[in-house]
PDB file of C-alpha atoms in Angstrom:
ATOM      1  CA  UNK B   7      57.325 125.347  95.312  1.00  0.00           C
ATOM      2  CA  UNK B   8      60.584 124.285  97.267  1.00  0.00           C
ATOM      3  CA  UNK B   9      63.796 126.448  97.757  1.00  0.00           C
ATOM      4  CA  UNK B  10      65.557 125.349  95.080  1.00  0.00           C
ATOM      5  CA  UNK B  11      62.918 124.841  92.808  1.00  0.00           C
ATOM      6  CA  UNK B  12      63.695 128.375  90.838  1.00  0.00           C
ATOM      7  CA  UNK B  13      67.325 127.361  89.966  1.00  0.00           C
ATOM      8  CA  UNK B  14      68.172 126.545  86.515  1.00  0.00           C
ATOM      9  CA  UNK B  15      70.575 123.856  85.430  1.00  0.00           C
ATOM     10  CA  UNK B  16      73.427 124.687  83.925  1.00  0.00           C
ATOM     11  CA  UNK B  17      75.283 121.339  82.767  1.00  0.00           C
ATOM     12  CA  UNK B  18      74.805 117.415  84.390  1.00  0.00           C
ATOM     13  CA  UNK B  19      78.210 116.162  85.187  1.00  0.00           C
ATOM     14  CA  UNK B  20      77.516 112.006  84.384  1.00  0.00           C
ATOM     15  CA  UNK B  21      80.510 110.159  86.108  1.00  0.00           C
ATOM     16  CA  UNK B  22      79.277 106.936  86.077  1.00  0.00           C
ATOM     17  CA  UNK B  23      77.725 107.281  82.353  1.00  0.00           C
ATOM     18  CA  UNK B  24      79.756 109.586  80.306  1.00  0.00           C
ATOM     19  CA  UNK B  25      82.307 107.426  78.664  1.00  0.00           C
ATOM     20  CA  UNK B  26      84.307 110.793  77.505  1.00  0.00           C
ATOM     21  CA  UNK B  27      84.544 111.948  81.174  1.00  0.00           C
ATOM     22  CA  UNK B  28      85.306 108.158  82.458  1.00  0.00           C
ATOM     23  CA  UNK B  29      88.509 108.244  79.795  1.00  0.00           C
ATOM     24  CA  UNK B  30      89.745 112.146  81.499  1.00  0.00           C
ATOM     25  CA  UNK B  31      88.631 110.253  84.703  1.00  0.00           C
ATOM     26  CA  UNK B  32      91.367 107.123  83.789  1.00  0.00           C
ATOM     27  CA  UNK B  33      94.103 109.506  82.590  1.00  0.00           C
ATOM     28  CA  UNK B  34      93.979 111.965  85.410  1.00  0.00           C
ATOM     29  CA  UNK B  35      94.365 108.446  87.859  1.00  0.00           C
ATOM     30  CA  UNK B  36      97.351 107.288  85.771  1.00  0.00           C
ATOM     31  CA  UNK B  37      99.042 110.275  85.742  1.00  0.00           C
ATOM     32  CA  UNK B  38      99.074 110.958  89.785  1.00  0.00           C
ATOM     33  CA  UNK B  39      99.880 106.594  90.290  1.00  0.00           C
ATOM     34  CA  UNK B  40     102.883 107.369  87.980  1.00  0.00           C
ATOM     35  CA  UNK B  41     104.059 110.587  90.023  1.00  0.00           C
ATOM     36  CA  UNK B  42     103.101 108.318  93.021  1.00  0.00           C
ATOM     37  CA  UNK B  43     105.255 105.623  92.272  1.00  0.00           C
ATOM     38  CA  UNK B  44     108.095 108.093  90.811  1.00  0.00           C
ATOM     39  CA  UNK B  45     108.483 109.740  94.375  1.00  0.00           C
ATOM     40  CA  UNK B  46     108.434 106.911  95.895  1.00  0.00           C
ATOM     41  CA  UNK B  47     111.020 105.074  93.993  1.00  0.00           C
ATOM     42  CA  UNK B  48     112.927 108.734  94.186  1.00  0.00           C
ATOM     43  CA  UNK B  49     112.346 108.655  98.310  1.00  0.00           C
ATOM     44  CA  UNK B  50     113.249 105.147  98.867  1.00  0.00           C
ATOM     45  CA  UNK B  51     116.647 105.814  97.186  1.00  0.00           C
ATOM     46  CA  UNK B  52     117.815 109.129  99.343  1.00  0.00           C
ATOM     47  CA  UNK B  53     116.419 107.819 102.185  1.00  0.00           C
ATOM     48  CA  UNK B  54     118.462 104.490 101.551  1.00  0.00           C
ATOM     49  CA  UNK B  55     115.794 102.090 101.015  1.00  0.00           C
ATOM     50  CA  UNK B  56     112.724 100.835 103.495  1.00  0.00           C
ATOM     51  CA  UNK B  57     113.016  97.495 104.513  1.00  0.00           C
ATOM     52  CA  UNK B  58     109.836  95.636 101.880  1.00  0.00           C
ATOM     53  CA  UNK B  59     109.307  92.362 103.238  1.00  0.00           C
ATOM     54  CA  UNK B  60     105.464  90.155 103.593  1.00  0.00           C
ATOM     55  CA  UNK B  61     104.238  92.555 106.265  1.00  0.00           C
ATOM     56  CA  UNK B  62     105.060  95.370 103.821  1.00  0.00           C
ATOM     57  CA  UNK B  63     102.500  94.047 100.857  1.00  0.00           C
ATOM     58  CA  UNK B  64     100.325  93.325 102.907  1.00  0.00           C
ATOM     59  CA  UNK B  65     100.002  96.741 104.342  1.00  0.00           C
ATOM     60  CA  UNK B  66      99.999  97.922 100.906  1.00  0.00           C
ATOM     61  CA  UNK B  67      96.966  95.829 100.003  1.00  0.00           C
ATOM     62  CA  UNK B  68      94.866  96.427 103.322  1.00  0.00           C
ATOM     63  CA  UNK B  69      95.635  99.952 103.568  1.00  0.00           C
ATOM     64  CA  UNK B  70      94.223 100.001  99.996  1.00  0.00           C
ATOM     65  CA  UNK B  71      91.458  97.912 100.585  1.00  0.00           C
ATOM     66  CA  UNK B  72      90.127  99.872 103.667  1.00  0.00           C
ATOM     67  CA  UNK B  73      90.529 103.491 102.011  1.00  0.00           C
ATOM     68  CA  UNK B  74      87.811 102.649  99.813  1.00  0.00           C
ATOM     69  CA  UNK B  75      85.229 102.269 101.987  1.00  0.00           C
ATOM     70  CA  UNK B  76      86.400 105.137 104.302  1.00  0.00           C
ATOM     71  CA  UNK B  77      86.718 107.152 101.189  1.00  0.00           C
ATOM     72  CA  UNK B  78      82.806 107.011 101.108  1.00  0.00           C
ATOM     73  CA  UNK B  79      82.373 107.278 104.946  1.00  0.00           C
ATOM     74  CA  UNK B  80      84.066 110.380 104.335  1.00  0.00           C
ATOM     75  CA  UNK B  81      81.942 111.662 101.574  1.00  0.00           C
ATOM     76  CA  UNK B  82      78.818 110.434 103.572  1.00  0.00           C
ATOM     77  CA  UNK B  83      80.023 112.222 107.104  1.00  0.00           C
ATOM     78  CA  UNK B  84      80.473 115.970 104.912  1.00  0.00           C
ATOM     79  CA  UNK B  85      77.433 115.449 103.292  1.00  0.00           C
ATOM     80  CA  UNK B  86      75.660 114.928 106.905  1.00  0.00           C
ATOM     81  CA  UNK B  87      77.751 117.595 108.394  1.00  0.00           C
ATOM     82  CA  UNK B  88      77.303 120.260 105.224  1.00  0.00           C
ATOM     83  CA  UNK B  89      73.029 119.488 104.136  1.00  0.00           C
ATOM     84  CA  UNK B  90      71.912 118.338 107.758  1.00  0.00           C
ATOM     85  CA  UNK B  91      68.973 116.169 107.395  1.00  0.00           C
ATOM     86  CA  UNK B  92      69.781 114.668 103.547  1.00  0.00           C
ATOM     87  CA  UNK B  93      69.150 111.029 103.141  1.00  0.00           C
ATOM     88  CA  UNK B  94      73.124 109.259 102.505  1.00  0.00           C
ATOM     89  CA  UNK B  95      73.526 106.022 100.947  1.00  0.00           C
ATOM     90  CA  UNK B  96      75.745 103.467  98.927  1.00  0.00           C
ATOM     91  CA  UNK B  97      75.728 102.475  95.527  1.00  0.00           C
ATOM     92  CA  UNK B  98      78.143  99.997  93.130  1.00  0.00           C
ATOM     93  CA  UNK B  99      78.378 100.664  89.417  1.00  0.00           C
ATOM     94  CA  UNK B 100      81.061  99.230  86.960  1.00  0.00           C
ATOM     95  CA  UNK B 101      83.875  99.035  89.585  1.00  0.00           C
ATOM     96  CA  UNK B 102      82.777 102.298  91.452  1.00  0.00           C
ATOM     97  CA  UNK B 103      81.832 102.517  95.076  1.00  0.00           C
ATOM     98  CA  UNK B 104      79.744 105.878  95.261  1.00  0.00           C
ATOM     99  CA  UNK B 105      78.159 107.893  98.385  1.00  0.00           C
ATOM    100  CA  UNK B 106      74.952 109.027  97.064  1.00  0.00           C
ATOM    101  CA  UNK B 107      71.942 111.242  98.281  1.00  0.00           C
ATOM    102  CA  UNK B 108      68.490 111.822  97.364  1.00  0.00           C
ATOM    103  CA  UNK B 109      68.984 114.522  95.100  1.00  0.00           C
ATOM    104  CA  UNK B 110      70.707 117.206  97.780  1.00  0.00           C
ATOM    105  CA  UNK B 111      71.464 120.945  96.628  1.00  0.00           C
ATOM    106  CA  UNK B 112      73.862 122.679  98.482  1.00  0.00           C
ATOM    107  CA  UNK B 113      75.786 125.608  97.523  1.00  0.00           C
ATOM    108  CA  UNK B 114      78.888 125.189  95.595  1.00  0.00           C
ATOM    109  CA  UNK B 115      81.465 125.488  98.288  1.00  0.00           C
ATOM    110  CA  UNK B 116      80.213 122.846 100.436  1.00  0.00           C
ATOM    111  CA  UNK B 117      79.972 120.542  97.856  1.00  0.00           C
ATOM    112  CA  UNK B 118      83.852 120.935  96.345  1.00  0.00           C
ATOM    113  CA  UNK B 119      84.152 120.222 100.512  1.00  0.00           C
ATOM    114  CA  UNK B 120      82.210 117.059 100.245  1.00  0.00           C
ATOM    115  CA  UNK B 121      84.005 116.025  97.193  1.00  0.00           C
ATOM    116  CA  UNK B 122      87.442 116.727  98.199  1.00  0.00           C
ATOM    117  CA  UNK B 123      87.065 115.766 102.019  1.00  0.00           C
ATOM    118  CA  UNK B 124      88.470 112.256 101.407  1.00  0.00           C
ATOM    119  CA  UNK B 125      91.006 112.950  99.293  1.00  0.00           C
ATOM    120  CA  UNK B 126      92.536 115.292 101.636  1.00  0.00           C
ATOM    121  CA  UNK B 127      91.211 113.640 105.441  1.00  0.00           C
ATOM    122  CA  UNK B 128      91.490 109.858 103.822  1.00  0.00           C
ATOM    123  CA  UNK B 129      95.280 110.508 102.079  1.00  0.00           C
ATOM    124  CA  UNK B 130      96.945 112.229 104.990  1.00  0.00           C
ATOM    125  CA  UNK B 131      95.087 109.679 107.385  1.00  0.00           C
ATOM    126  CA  UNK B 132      97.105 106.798 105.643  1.00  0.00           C
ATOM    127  CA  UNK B 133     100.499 108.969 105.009  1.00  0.00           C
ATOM    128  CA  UNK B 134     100.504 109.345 108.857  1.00  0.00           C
ATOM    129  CA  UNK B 135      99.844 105.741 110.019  1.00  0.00           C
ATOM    130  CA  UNK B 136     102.587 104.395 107.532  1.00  0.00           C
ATOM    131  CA  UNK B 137     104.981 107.152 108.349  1.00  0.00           C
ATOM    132  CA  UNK B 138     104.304 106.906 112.318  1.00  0.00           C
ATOM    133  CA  UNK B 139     105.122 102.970 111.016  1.00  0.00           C
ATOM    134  CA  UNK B 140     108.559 103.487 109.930  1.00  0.00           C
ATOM    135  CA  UNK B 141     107.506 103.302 106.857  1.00  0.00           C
ATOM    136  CA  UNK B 142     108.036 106.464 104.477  1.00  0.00           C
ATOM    137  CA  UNK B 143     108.157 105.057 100.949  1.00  0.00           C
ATOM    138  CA  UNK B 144     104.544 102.981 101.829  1.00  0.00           C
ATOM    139  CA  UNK B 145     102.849 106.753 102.954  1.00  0.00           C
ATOM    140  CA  UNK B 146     103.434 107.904  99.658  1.00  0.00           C
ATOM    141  CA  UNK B 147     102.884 104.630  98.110  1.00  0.00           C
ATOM    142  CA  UNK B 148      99.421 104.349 100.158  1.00  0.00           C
ATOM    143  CA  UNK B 149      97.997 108.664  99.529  1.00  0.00           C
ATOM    144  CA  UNK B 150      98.937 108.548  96.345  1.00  0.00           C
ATOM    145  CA  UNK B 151      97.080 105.307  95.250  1.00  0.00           C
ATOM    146  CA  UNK B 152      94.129 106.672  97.428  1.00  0.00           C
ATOM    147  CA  UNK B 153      94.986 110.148  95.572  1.00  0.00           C
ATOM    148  CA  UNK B 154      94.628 108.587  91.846  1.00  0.00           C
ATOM    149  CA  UNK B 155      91.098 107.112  93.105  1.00  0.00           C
ATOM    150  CA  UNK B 156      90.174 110.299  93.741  1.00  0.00           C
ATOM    151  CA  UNK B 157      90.341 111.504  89.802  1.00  0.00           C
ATOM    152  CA  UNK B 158      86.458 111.586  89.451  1.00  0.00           C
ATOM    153  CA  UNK B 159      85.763 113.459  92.756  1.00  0.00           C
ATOM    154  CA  UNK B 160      88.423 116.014  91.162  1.00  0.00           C
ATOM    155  CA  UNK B 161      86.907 116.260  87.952  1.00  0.00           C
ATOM    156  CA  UNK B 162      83.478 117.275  89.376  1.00  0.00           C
ATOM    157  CA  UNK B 163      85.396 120.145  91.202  1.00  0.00           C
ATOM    158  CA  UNK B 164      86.842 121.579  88.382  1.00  0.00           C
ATOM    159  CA  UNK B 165      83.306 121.546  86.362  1.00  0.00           C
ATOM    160  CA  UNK B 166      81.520 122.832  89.322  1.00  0.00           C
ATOM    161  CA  UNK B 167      84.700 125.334  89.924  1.00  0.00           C
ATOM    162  CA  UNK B 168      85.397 126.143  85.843  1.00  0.00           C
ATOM    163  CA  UNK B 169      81.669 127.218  85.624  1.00  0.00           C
ATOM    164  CA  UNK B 170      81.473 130.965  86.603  1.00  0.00           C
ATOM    165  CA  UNK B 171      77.193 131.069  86.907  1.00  0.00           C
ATOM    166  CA  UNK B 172      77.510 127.643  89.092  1.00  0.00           C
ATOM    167  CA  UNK B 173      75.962 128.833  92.699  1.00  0.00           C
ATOM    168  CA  UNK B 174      74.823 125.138  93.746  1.00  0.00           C
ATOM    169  CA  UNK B 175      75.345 121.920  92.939  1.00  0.00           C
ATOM    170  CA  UNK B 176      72.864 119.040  92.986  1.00  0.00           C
ATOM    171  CA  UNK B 177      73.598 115.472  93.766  1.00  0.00           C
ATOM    172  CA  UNK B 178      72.737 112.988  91.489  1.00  0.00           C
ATOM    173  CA  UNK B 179      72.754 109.291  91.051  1.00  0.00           C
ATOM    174  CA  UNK B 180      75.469 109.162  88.260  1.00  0.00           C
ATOM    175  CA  UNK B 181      77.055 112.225  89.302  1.00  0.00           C
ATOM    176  CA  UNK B 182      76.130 116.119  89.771  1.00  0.00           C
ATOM    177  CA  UNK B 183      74.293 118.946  88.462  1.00  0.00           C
ATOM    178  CA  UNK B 184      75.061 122.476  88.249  1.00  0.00           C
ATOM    179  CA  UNK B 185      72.456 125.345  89.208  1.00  0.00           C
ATOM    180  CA  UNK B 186      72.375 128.770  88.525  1.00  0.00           C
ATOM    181  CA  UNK B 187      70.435 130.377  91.817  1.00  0.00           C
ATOM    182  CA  UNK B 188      69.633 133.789  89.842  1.00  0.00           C
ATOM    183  CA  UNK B 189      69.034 135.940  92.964  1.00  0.00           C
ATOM    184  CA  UNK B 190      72.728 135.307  93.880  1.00  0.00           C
ATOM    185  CA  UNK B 191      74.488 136.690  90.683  1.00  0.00           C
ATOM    186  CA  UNK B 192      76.000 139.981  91.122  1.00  0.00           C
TER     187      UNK B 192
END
């Protein structure tokens, strides 16, 4: 019998399956790209515009392009760093690029840190490089597009947070799993 073999499961959090979550998933994006492009239109005006010429889209759209893929690096680095030895790899489902393992448990905390690590590291990573470019209005523009990817990571932290007899969370191919370690509660 392993370690975590005596937890019980408390819910199954299906990202990639539950259409109901996948629609709070879709609003919760919307809503941060509209604030997103709302303080930047508000910051290009009292800052008196940013000069928005070829190089400018393009930066947009490469600096867009390439947080996806460091998004999961990301993911895939905390998980190695937080459950040493787990098994990390890649998957592709309906438009989602997803770090996945082979069923790791670790407790809570770690994994609202390996859920949230991109959206923090991966946001103020391209904030900085556009800013350090000169170019204030395309930081916000670039974190807060990465920022309204990050909706379903989000989601799973508030389950896993919202649930007060969550002690560890399981990865799983479509999402997570919340477990109830019983020796833990008080």
């Amino acid at each position: 019998m392993g370690y975590h073999d005596h937890m019980q499961k408390i819910a199954e959090i299906d990202i990639l399956g539950d259409k109901d979550l996948q629609q709070r998933v879709t609003r919760l994006s919307l809503v941060i790209a509209a604030i997103t492009l709302v303080a930047a239109v508000l910051l290009g005006a009292l800052a008196g515009g940013e000069e928005i010429g070829v190089w400018w889209w393009v930066a947009l759209a490469v600096g867009s392009l390439v947080a996806l893929p460091v998004h999961e690096l990301v993911h895939a680095a905390a998980f190695k760093l937080l459950c040493p030895g787990c098994r990390v790899s890649f998957g592709f489902q309906d438009a989602f690029l997803y770090t996945k393992t082979d069923g790791a448990v670790l407790r809570r905390a770690c994994m609202v840190a390996v859920l949230l690590a991109p959206a923090a590291l991966v946001s103020a990573a391209v904030a900085a490089a556009a800013t350090l470019a000169g170019c204030p209005v395309l930081a916000v523009l670039l974190a807060g597009l990465h920022l309204s990817g990050c909706s379903g990571d989000v989601l799973m932290v508030a389950e896993a947070l919202r649930e007060p007899l969550c002690t560890h969370v399981r990865d799983m191919e479509t999402g997570i799993s919340l477990l109830s370690d019983a020796s833990e509660r008080p």
